[in-house]
CSV table of C-alpha atoms and ligand atoms in Angstrom, one decimal:
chain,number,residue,atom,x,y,z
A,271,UNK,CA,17.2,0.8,13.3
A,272,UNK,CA,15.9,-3.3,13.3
A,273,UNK,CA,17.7,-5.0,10.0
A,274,UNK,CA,15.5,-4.6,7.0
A,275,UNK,CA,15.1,-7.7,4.6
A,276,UNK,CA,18.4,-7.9,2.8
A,277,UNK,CA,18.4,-7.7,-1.3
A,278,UNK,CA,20.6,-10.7,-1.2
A,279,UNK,CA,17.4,-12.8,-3.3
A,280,UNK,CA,17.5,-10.7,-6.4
A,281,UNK,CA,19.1,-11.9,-9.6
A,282,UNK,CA,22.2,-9.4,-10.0
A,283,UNK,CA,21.5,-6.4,-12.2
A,284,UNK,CA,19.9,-4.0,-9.8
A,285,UNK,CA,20.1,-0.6,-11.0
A,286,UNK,CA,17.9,2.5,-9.8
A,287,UNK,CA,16.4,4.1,-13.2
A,288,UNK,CA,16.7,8.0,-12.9
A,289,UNK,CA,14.5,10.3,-15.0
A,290,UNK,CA,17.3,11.1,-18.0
A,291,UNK,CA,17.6,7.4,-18.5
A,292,UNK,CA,14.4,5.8,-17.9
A,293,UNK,CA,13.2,2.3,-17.9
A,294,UNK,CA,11.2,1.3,-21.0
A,295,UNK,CA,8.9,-1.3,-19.9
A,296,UNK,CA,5.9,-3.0,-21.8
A,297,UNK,CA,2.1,-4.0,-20.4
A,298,UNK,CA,1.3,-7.3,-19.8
A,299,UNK,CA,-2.0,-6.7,-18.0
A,300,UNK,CA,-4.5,-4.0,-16.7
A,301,UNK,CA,-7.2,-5.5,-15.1
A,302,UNK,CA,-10.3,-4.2,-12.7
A,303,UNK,CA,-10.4,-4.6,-9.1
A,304,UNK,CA,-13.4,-3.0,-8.2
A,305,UNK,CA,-16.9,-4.4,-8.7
A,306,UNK,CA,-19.3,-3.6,-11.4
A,307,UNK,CA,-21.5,-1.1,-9.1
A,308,UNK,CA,-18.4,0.7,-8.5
A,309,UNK,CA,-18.3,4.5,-9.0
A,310,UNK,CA,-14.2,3.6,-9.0
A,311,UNK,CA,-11.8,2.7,-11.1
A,312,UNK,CA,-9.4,0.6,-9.8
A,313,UNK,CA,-6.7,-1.0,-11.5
A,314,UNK,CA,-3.8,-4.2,-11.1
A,315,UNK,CA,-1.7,-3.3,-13.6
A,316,UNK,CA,1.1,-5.7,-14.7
A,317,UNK,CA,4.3,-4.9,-16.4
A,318,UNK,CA,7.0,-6.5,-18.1
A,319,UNK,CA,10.3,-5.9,-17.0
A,320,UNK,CA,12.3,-8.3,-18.4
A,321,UNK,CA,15.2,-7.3,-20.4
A,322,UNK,CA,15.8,-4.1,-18.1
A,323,UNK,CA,17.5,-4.2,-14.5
A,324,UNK,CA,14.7,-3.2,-12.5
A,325,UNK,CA,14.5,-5.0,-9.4
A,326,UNK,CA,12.7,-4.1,-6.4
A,327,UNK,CA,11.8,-5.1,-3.0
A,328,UNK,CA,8.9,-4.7,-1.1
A,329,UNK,CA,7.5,-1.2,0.0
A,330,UNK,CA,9.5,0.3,-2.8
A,331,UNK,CA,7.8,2.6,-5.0
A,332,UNK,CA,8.0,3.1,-8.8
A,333,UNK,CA,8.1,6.4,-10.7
A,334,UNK,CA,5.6,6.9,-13.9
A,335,UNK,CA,6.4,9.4,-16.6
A,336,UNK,CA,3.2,10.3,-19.0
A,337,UNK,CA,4.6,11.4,-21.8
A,338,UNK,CA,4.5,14.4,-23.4
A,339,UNK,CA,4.6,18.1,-21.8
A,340,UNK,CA,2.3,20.4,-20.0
A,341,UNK,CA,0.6,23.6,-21.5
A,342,UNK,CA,4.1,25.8,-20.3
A,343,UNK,CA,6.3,23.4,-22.8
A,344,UNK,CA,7.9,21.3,-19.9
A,345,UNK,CA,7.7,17.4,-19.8
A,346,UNK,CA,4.7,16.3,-17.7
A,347,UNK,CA,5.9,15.8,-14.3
A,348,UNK,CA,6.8,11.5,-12.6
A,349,UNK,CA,4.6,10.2,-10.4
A,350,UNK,CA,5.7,7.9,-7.6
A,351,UNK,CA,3.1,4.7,-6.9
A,352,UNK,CA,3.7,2.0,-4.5
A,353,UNK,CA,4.4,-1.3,-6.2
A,354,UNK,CA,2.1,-3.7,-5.4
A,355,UNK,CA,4.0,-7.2,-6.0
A,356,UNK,CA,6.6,-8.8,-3.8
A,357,UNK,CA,10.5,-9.2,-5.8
A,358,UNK,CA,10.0,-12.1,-7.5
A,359,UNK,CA,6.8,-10.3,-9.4
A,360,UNK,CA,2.9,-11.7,-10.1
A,361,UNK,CA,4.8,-14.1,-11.9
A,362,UNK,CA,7.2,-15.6,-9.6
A,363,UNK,CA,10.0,-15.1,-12.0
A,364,UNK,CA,11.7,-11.6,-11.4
A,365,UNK,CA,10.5,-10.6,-14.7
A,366,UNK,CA,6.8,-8.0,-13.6
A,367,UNK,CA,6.4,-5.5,-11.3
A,368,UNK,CA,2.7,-4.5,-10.6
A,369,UNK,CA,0.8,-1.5,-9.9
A,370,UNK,CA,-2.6,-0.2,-8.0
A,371,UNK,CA,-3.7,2.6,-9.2
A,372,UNK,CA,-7.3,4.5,-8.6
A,373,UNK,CA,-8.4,6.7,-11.7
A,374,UNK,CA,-8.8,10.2,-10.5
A,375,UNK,CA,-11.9,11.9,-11.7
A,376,UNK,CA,-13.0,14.0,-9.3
A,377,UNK,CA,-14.7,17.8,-8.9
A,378,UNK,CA,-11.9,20.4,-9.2
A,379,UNK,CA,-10.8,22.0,-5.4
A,380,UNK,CA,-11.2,25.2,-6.5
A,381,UNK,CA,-14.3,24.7,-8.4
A,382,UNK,CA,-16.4,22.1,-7.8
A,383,UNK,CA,-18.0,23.2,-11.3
A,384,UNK,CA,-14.8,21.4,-13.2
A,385,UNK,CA,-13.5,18.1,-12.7
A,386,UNK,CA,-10.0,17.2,-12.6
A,387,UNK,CA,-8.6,14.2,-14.4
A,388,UNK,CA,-5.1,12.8,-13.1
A,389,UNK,CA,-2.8,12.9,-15.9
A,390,UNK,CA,-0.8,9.6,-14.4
A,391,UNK,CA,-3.3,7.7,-13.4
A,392,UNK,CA,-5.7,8.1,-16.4
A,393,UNK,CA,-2.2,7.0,-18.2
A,394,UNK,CA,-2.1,3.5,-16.2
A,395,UNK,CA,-5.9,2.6,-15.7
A,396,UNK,CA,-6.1,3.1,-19.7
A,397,UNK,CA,-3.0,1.1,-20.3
A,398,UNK,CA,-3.7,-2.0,-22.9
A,399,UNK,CA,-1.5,-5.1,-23.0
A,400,UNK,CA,1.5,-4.6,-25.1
A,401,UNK,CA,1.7,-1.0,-24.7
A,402,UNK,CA,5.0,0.7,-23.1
A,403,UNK,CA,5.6,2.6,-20.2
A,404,UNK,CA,8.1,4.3,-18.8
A,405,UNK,CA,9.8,3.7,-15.3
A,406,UNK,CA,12.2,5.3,-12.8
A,407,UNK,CA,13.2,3.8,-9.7
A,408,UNK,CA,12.6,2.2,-7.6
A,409,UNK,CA,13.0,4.3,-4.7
A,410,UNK,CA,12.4,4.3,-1.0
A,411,UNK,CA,13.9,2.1,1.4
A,412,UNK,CA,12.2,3.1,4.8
A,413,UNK,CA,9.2,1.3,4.2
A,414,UNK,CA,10.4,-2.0,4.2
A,415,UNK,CA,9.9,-5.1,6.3
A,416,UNK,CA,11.9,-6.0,9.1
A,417,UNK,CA,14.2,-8.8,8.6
A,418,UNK,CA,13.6,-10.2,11.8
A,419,UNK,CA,10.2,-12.7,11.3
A,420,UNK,CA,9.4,-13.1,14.1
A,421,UNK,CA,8.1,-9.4,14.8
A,422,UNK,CA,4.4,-8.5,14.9
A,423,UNK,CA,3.6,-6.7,11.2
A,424,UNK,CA,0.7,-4.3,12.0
A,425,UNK,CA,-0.6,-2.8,8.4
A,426,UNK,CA,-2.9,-0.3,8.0
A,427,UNK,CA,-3.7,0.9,4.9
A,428,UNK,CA,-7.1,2.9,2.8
A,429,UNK,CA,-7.6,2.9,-0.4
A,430,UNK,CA,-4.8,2.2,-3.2
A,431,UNK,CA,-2.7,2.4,0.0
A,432,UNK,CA,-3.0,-1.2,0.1
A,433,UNK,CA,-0.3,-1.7,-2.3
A,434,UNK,CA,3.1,-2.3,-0.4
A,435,UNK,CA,0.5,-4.6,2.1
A,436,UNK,CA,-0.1,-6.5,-0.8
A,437,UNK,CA,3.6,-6.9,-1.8
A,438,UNK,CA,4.8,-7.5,2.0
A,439,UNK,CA,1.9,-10.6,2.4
A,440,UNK,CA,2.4,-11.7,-0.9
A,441,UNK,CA,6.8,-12.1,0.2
A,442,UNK,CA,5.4,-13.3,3.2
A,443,UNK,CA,2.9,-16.5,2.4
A,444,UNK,CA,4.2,-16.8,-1.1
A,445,UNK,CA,8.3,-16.0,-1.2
A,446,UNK,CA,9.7,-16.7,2.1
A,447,UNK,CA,7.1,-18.3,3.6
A,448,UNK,CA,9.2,-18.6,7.3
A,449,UNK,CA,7.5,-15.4,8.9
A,450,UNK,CA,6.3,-16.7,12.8
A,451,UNK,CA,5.1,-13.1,13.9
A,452,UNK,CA,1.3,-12.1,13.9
A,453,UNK,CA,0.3,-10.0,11.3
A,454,UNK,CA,-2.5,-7.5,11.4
A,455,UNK,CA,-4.1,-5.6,8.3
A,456,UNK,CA,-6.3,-2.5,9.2
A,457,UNK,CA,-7.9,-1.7,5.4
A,458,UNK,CA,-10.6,1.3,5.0
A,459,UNK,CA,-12.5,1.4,1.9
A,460,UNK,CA,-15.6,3.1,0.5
A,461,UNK,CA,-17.8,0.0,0.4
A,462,UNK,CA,-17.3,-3.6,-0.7
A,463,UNK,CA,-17.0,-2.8,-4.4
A,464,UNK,CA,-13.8,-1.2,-3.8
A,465,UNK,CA,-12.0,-4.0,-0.8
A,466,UNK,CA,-9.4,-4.1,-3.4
A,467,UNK,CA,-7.8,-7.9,-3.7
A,468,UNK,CA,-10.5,-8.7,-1.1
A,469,UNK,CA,-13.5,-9.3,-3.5
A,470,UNK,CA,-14.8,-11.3,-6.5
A,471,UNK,CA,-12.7,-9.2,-8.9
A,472,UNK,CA,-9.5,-10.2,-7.4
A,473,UNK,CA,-9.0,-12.3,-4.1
A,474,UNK,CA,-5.1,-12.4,-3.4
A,475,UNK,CA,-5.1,-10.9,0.1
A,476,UNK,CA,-8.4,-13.2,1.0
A,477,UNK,CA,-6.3,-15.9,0.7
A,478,UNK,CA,-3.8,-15.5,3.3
A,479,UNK,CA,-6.4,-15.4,6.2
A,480,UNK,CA,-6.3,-19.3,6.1
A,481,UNK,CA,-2.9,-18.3,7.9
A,482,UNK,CA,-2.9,-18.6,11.6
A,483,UNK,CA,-0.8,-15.7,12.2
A,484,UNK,CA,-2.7,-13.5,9.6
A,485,UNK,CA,-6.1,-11.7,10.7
A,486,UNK,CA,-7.7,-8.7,8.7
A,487,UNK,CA,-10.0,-6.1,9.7
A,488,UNK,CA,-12.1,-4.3,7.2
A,489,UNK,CA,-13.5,-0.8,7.6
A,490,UNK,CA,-16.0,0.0,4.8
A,491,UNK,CA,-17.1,3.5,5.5
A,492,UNK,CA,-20.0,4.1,3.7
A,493,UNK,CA,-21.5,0.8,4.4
A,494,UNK,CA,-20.8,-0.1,8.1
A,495,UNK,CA,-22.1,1.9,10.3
A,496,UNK,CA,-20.5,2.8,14.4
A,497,UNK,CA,-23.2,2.4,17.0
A,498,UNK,CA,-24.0,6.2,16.7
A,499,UNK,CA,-24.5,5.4,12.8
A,500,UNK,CA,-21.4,7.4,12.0
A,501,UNK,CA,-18.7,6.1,9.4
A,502,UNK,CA,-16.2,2.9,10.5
A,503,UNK,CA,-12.6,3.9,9.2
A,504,UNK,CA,-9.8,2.0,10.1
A,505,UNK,CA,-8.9,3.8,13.2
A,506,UNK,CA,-12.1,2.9,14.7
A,507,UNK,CA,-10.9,-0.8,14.1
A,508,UNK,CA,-8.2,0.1,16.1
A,509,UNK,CA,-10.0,0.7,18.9
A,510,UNK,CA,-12.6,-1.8,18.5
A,511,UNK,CA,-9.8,-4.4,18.2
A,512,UNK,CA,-7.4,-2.9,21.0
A,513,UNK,CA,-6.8,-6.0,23.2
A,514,UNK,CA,-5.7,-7.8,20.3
A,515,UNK,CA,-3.1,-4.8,18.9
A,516,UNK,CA,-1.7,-3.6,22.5
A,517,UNK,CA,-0.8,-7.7,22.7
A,518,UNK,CA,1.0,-7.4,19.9
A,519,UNK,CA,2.9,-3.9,20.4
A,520,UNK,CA,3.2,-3.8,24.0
A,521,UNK,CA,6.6,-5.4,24.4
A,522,UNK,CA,7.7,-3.4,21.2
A,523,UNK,CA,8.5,-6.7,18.9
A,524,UNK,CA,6.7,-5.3,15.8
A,525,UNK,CA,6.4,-2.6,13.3
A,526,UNK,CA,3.9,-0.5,12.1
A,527,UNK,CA,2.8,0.5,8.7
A,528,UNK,CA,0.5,2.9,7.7
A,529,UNK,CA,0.1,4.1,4.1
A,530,UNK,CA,-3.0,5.9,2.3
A,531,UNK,CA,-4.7,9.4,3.0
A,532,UNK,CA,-2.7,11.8,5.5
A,533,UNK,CA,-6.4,12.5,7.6
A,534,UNK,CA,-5.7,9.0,9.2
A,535,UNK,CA,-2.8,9.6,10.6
A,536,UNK,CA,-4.6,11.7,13.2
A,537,UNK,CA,-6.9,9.0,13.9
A,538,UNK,CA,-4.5,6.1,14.7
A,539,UNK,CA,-2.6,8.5,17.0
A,540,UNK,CA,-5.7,9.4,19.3
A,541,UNK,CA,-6.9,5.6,18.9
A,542,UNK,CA,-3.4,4.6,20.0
A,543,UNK,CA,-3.3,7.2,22.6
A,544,UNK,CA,-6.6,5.7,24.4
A,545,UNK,CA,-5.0,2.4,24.0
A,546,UNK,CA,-1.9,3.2,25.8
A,547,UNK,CA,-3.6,4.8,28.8
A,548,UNK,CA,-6.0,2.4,29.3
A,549,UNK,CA,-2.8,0.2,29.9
A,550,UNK,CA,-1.2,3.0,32.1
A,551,UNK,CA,1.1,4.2,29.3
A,552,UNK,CA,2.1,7.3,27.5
A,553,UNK,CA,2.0,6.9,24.0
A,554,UNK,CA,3.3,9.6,22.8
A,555,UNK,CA,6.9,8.5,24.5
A,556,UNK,CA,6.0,5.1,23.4
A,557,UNK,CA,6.0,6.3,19.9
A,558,UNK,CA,9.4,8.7,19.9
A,559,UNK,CA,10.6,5.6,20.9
A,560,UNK,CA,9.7,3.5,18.3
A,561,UNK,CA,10.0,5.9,15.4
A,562,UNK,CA,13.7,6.1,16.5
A,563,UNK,CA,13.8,2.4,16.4
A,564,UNK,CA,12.4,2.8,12.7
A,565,UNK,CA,9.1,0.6,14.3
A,566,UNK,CA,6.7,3.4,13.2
A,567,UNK,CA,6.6,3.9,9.1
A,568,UNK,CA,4.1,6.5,7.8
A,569,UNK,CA,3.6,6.9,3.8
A,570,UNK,CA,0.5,9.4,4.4
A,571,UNK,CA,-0.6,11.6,0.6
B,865,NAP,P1,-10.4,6.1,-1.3
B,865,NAP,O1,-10.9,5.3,-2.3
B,865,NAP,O2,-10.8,7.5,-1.3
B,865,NAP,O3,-10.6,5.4,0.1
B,865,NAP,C1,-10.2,6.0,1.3
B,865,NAP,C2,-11.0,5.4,2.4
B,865,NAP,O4,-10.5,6.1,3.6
B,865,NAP,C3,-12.4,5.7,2.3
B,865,NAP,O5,-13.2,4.7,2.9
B,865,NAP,C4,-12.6,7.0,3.1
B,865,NAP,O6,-13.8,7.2,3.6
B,865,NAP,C5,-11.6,6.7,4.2
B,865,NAP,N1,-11.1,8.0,4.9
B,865,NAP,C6,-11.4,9.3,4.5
B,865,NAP,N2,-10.8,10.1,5.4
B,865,NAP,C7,-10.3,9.3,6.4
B,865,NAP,C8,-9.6,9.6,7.6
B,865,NAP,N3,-9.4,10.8,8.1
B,865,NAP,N4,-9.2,8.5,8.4
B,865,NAP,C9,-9.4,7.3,7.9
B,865,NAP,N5,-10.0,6.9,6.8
B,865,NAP,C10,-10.5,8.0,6.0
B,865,NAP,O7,-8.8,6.0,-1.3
B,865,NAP,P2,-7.8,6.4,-2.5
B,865,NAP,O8,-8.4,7.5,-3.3
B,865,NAP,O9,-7.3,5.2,-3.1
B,865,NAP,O10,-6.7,7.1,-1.7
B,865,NAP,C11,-5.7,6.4,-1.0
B,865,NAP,C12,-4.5,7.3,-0.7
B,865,NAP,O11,-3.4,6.4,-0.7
B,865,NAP,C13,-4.2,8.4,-1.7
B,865,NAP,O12,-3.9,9.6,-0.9
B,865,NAP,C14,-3.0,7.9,-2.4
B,865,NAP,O13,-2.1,9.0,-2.8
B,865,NAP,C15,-2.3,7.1,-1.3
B,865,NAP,N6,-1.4,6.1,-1.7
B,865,NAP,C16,-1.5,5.4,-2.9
B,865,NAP,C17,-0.5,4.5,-3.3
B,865,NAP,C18,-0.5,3.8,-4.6
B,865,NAP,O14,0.5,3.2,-4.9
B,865,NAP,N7,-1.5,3.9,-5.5
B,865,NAP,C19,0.5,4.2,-2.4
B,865,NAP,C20,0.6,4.8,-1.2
B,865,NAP,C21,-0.4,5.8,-0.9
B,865,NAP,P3,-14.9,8.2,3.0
B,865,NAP,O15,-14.5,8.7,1.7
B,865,NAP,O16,-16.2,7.4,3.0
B,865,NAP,O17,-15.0,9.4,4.0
């Protein structure tokens, strides 16, 4: 397994919050990322953890416990999201963590006659400033960056699967600022309203593609179209942009990232299996190989 960024930067004082003892944390800010003509709601929410001993790195994710119960009398059940800052927080200080959260609002599975409303995420997006919520965590330590900056970063992420992406480039450019490898961000979305920290609503990932070694490709399915008019997602990037990636991969000096919707996983394998034979390899060795090597790091829902 390559070194992972050590923890050796955080203030002492790290403790993992566990459900019987959770972190009591307050809102600083819940603000919209999504455009106006958005059907979406998507929200950066800020939160105040100063006084507690949260501390996290990047790729880590944070538990969120609604409270109350459920109609059978137990407490509602945590939800895990991605944080979206880097360690030091949106405030360069140690003292916020962030969130990205997407309200869902969507026809029921079983019956597209009722809708269902998620419980945590309706929590977050209709958080106010000033208002408490409650953390566990963090957790997860798989997902992290590599501590060795010179390795190629390939990230590809949909939706509010953007969040650890946002965390890792914001460490990168605005933390540590020493990173020499390229870096690649593969990110699907509906249309332009919802190219999270990409738009007028919030731009801090635009930002970073004044950086030489930083390049993103965007995949807005229901606006671009493929030759044959059928959706773009990001795994169609990935072939459209193959020369570039294999460059990057072919001597094994990076790591992959992909985090979103588990339907894209599929996708980026057959995209990546083209790839590797066109260059007279196997991927699916090529892969074994670098899942072993912890190059390959999949947080699919
Ligand atoms: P979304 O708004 O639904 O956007 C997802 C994008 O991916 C859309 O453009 C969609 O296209 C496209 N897509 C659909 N099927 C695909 C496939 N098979 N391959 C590639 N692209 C595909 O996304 P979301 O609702 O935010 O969902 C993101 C996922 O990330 C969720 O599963 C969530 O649990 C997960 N996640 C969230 C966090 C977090 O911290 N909030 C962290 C990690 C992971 P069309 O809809 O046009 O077909």
């Amino acid at each position: 397994m390559p070194d992972k960024i050590p923890k050796h930067e955080l203030p002492p004082g790290s403790r993992t919050y566990k459900l019987s003892d959770p972190c009591q944390a307050t809102v600083i800010s819940n603000e919209p990322l999504h455009l106006k003509d958005s059907p979406d709601d998507l929200m950066h929410t800020v939160i105040d953890i100063r006084g507690t001993d949260y501390r996290y790195i990047e790729g880590q994710s944070a538990g969120v416990l609604v409270p109350g119960t459920r109609e059978d009398g137990k407490p509602n059940k945590l939800r895990l999201y991605s944080i979206a800052s880097a360690r030091r927080g949106d405030d360069g200080k140690f003292e916020t963590l962030s969130l990205c959260t997407k309200r869902v609002h969507e026809p029921h599975w079983d019956n597209a006659d009722e809708m269902f409303r998620g419980l945590a995420s309706n929590h977050i997006c209709d958080l106010k400033p000033g208002d408490r919520i409650i953390l566990t965590g963090p957790v997860g330590k798989h997902f992290a960056l590599p501590a060795d900056e010179s390795m190629n970063l390939i990230l590809m992420g949909v939706g509010t699967g953007v969040a650890p992406f946002r965390s890792f480039l914001k460490h990168i450019y605005e933390e540590h600022a020493g990173w020499s490898g390229q870096i690649r961000l593969f990110y699907g979305v509906k249309t332009q309203n919802e190219l999270m920290y990409m738009n007028e609503a919030n731009d801090d990932l635009e930002q970073f593609e004044a950086h030489a070694n930083f390049r993103a490709y965007v995949a807005r399915s229901r606006q671009d179209k493929q030759a044959d008019g059928s959706k773009v997602y990001v795994q169609h990037l990935l072939r459209d942009n193959a020369a570039d990636v294999w460059e990057l991969i072919k001597d094994g000096h990076f790591s992959m990232y992909i985090c979103g919707l588990k339907g894209m996983e599929a996708g980026i394998q057959e995209a990546m299996e083209t790839m590797a034979s066109e260059n007279g390899r196997d991927w699916n060795a090529m892969r074994d190989e670098f899942k072993a090597q912890g190059k390959w790091n999949v947080e699919v829902y």
